[in-house]
Amino acid sequence: MVPLALGSAGGYPQEMLSVFIETRAHSAELALTLASLVPGAVEGVIREVVVVEREPDEATRKVADNAGCRLIAARQLAAALRSAKGEWLLWLEPGARLSEGWTEPVVAHLAGGAAVAARFHPLRPAGAGWSWRLRRGRSALRDGLLLPRAEVSTLQSGDESLDAIARRRKAIRLPVSIRPSAGP
């Protein structure tokens, strides 16, 4: 697997994105999400990927290690957010997959100058009816969250989950699709 912290291969600035994925023994889902990030790593959009481990799990550790991710315990989250290498943070839940071509709209948003948080458009599963959105759960990270690192620089406690922090953020929608996790 291609390491996900490649730097500036595509000519983008080094300080682009730090990706954070919070897991609770989701090794298979984590692998799906990491696979969708490979184009961003190859193009140099992703500076680092941090896997936040809420529940210790050897399989998750192995996936993170093989992909070149930094693995941290949940109690280290606040410090990791403050010391993120990227000027922008991309938060995803395990199992979520960004659509092909996601890097161009994200880079355009970052280069736009306005430090505005953003989310992606969820793809409806094949065969899902009109009530799909009502049944998909309440995770604030279902649609991902892209935000400037400065917005979380004052966070003091690692007790809060990414989801809890994301609930307090308003965000615009980017023209990028995300296939949300199939989880609860």
PDB file of N, CA and C in Angstrom, residues 29 32-33 36 91-99 119-126 128 132-133 135-144 173 176-184:
ATOM      1  N   GLU A  29     -13.206  -1.078   8.001  1.00  0.00           N
ATOM      2  CA  GLU A  29     -13.738   0.222   7.586  1.00  0.00           C
ATOM      3  C   GLU A  29     -12.611   1.242   7.411  1.00  0.00           C
ATOM      4  N   LEU A  32     -10.967   0.855   4.054  1.00  0.00           N
ATOM      5  CA  LEU A  32     -11.755   1.449   2.960  1.00  0.00           C
ATOM      6  C   LEU A  32     -11.535   2.959   2.869  1.00  0.00           C
ATOM      7  N   THR A  33     -11.562   3.610   4.016  1.00  0.00           N
ATOM      8  CA  THR A  33     -11.378   5.058   4.038  1.00  0.00           C
ATOM      9  C   THR A  33      -9.979   5.431   3.570  1.00  0.00           C
ATOM     10  N   SER A  36      -9.545   5.404  -0.171  1.00  0.00           N
ATOM     11  CA  SER A  36     -10.099   6.551  -0.899  1.00  0.00           C
ATOM     12  C   SER A  36      -9.218   7.791  -0.776  1.00  0.00           C
ATOM     13  N   TRP A  91     -11.660  15.548   8.767  1.00  0.00           N
ATOM     14  CA  TRP A  91     -12.126  14.524   9.699  1.00  0.00           C
ATOM     15  C   TRP A  91     -13.086  13.596   8.980  1.00  0.00           C
ATOM     16  N   LEU A  92     -12.842  12.303   9.100  1.00  0.00           N
ATOM     17  CA  LEU A  92     -13.680  11.294   8.471  1.00  0.00           C
ATOM     18  C   LEU A  92     -13.977  10.190   9.464  1.00  0.00           C
ATOM     19  N   GLU A  93     -15.108   9.520   9.278  1.00  0.00           N
ATOM     20  CA  GLU A  93     -15.383   8.345  10.096  1.00  0.00           C
ATOM     21  C   GLU A  93     -14.892   7.116   9.342  1.00  0.00           C
ATOM     22  N   PRO A  94     -14.506   6.068  10.066  1.00  0.00           N
ATOM     23  CA  PRO A  94     -14.029   4.866   9.376  1.00  0.00           C
ATOM     24  C   PRO A  94     -15.131   4.276   8.510  1.00  0.00           C
ATOM     25  N   GLY A  95     -14.790   3.929   7.302  1.00  0.00           N
ATOM     26  CA  GLY A  95     -15.761   3.372   6.359  1.00  0.00           C
ATOM     27  C   GLY A  95     -16.234   4.381   5.335  1.00  0.00           C
ATOM     28  N   ALA A  96     -16.086   5.674   5.631  1.00  0.00           N
ATOM     29  CA  ALA A  96     -16.485   6.714   4.675  1.00  0.00           C
ATOM     30  C   ALA A  96     -15.455   6.755   3.548  1.00  0.00           C
ATOM     31  N   ARG A  97     -15.960   6.957   2.318  1.00  0.00           N
ATOM     32  CA  ARG A  97     -15.067   7.007   1.153  1.00  0.00           C
ATOM     33  C   ARG A  97     -15.385   8.228   0.311  1.00  0.00           C
ATOM     34  N   LEU A  98     -14.361   9.015   0.057  1.00  0.00           N
ATOM     35  CA  LEU A  98     -14.513  10.178  -0.806  1.00  0.00           C
ATOM     36  C   LEU A  98     -14.560   9.731  -2.262  1.00  0.00           C
ATOM     37  N   SER A  99     -15.341  10.455  -3.060  1.00  0.00           N
ATOM     38  CA  SER A  99     -15.491  10.081  -4.469  1.00  0.00           C
ATOM     39  C   SER A  99     -14.233  10.402  -5.262  1.00  0.00           C
ATOM     40  N   ARG A 119     -18.322  20.474   4.378  1.00  0.00           N
ATOM     41  CA  ARG A 119     -18.703  19.057   4.417  1.00  0.00           C
ATOM     42  C   ARG A 119     -18.917  18.604   2.976  1.00  0.00           C
ATOM     43  N   PHE A 120     -19.093  17.287   2.813  1.00  0.00           N
ATOM     44  CA  PHE A 120     -19.289  16.709   1.492  1.00  0.00           C
ATOM     45  C   PHE A 120     -20.744  16.283   1.318  1.00  0.00           C
ATOM     46  N   HIS A 121     -21.128  15.969   0.078  1.00  0.00           N
ATOM     47  CA  HIS A 121     -22.487  15.512  -0.227  1.00  0.00           C
ATOM     48  C   HIS A 121     -22.556  13.988  -0.104  1.00  0.00           C
ATOM     49  N   PRO A 122     -23.437  13.484   0.772  1.00  0.00           N
ATOM     50  CA  PRO A 122     -23.532  12.027   0.920  1.00  0.00           C
ATOM     51  C   PRO A 122     -24.177  11.373  -0.301  1.00  0.00           C
ATOM     52  N   LEU A 123     -23.613  10.245  -0.717  1.00  0.00           N
ATOM     53  CA  LEU A 123     -24.197   9.457  -1.803  1.00  0.00           C
ATOM     54  C   LEU A 123     -25.260   8.536  -1.223  1.00  0.00           C
ATOM     55  N   ARG A 124     -26.391   8.510  -1.849  1.00  0.00           N
ATOM     56  CA  ARG A 124     -27.451   7.608  -1.423  1.00  0.00           C
ATOM     57  C   ARG A 124     -27.125   6.203  -1.908  1.00  0.00           C
ATOM     58  N   PRO A 125     -27.222   5.212  -1.030  1.00  0.00           N
ATOM     59  CA  PRO A 125     -26.964   3.835  -1.468  1.00  0.00           C
ATOM     60  C   PRO A 125     -27.954   3.395  -2.542  1.00  0.00           C
ATOM     61  N   ALA A 126     -27.514   2.548  -3.444  1.00  0.00           N
ATOM     62  CA  ALA A 126     -28.384   2.033  -4.502  1.00  0.00           C
ATOM     63  C   ALA A 126     -29.607   1.383  -3.888  1.00  0.00           C
ATOM     64  N   ALA A 128     -31.923   2.773  -2.135  1.00  0.00           N
ATOM     65  CA  ALA A 128     -32.428   3.425  -0.916  1.00  0.00           C
ATOM     66  C   ALA A 128     -33.576   4.358  -1.268  1.00  0.00           C
ATOM     67  N   TRP A 132     -34.020   7.395   3.430  1.00  0.00           N
ATOM     68  CA  TRP A 132     -32.636   7.008   3.697  1.00  0.00           C
ATOM     69  C   TRP A 132     -31.936   7.978   4.640  1.00  0.00           C
ATOM     70  N   ARG A 133     -32.078   9.274   4.400  1.00  0.00           N
ATOM     71  CA  ARG A 133     -31.402  10.275   5.244  1.00  0.00           C
ATOM     72  C   ARG A 133     -31.868  10.195   6.691  1.00  0.00           C
ATOM     73  N   ARG A 135     -32.715   7.522   8.296  1.00  0.00           N
ATOM     74  CA  ARG A 135     -32.229   6.291   8.931  1.00  0.00           C
ATOM     75  C   ARG A 135     -30.717   6.199   9.017  1.00  0.00           C
ATOM     76  N   ARG A 136     -29.989   7.175   8.517  1.00  0.00           N
ATOM     77  CA  ARG A 136     -28.542   7.038   8.458  1.00  0.00           C
ATOM     78  C   ARG A 136     -27.809   7.336   9.759  1.00  0.00           C
ATOM     79  N   GLY A 137     -28.480   7.742  10.770  1.00  0.00           N
ATOM     80  CA  GLY A 137     -27.796   7.973  12.034  1.00  0.00           C
ATOM     81  C   GLY A 137     -27.481   9.431  12.261  1.00  0.00           C
ATOM     82  N   ARG A 138     -26.925   9.715  13.413  1.00  0.00           N
ATOM     83  CA  ARG A 138     -26.701  11.088  13.826  1.00  0.00           C
ATOM     84  C   ARG A 138     -25.234  11.500  13.890  1.00  0.00           C
ATOM     85  N   SER A 139     -24.359  10.739  13.329  1.00  0.00           N
ATOM     86  CA  SER A 139     -22.940  11.085  13.384  1.00  0.00           C
ATOM     87  C   SER A 139     -22.695  12.403  12.660  1.00  0.00           C
ATOM     88  N   ALA A 140     -22.024  13.324  13.330  1.00  0.00           N
ATOM     89  CA  ALA A 140     -21.685  14.614  12.715  1.00  0.00           C
ATOM     90  C   ALA A 140     -20.581  14.449  11.672  1.00  0.00           C
ATOM     91  N   LEU A 141     -19.949  13.278  11.641  1.00  0.00           N
ATOM     92  CA  LEU A 141     -18.884  13.036  10.667  1.00  0.00           C
ATOM     93  C   LEU A 141     -19.349  12.212   9.478  1.00  0.00           C
ATOM     94  N   ARG A 142     -20.619  11.892   9.402  1.00  0.00           N
ATOM     95  CA  ARG A 142     -21.136  11.114   8.268  1.00  0.00           C
ATOM     96  C   ARG A 142     -20.780  11.747   6.936  1.00  0.00           C
ATOM     97  N   ASP A 143     -20.783  13.067   6.883  1.00  0.00           N
ATOM     98  CA  ASP A 143     -20.497  13.783   5.643  1.00  0.00           C
ATOM     99  C   ASP A 143     -19.089  14.375   5.656  1.00  0.00           C
ATOM    100  N   GLY A 144     -18.240  13.899   6.581  1.00  0.00           N
ATOM    101  CA  GLY A 144     -16.888  14.422   6.715  1.00  0.00           C
ATOM    102  C   GLY A 144     -16.913  15.852   7.224  1.00  0.00           C
ATOM    103  N   ARG A 173     -21.258  23.186   1.915  1.00  0.00           N
ATOM    104  CA  ARG A 173     -21.119  21.912   1.188  1.00  0.00           C
ATOM    105  C   ARG A 173     -20.204  22.109  -0.012  1.00  0.00           C
ATOM    106  N   VAL A 176     -18.285  17.629  -3.728  1.00  0.00           N
ATOM    107  CA  VAL A 176     -17.593  16.359  -3.634  1.00  0.00           C
ATOM    108  C   VAL A 176     -18.558  15.386  -2.956  1.00  0.00           C
ATOM    109  N   SER A 177     -18.646  14.181  -3.486  1.00  0.00           N
ATOM    110  CA  SER A 177     -19.498  13.164  -2.884  1.00  0.00           C
ATOM    111  C   SER A 177     -18.710  12.320  -1.912  1.00  0.00           C
ATOM    112  N   ILE A 178     -19.420  11.843  -0.901  1.00  0.00           N
ATOM    113  CA  ILE A 178     -18.826  10.926   0.064  1.00  0.00           C
ATOM    114  C   ILE A 178     -19.798   9.780   0.249  1.00  0.00           C
ATOM    115  N   ARG A 179     -19.259   8.590   0.249  1.00  0.00           N
ATOM    116  CA  ARG A 179     -20.073   7.423   0.541  1.00  0.00           C
ATOM    117  C   ARG A 179     -19.912   7.182   2.033  1.00  0.00           C
ATOM    118  N   PRO A 180     -20.964   7.502   2.813  1.00  0.00           N
ATOM    119  CA  PRO A 180     -20.850   7.363   4.260  1.00  0.00           C
ATOM    120  C   PRO A 180     -20.620   5.906   4.677  1.00  0.00           C
ATOM    121  N   SER A 181     -20.109   5.759   5.862  1.00  0.00           N
ATOM    122  CA  SER A 181     -19.904   4.445   6.439  1.00  0.00           C
ATOM    123  C   SER A 181     -21.225   3.709   6.489  1.00  0.00           C
ATOM    124  N   ALA A 182     -21.184   2.398   6.347  1.00  0.00           N
ATOM    125  CA  ALA A 182     -22.398   1.585   6.443  1.00  0.00           C
ATOM    126  C   ALA A 182     -22.761   1.293   7.893  1.00  0.00           C
ATOM    127  N   GLY A 183     -21.901   1.745   8.828  1.00  0.00           N
ATOM    128  CA  GLY A 183     -22.114   1.472  10.252  1.00  0.00           C
ATOM    129  C   GLY A 183     -23.333   2.174  10.815  1.00  0.00           C
ATOM    130  N   PRO A 184     -23.618   1.916  12.095  1.00  0.00           N
ATOM    131  CA  PRO A 184     -24.807   2.508  12.734  1.00  0.00           C
ATOM    132  C   PRO A 184     -24.757   3.986  12.830  1.00  0.00           C
TER     133      PRO A 184
END
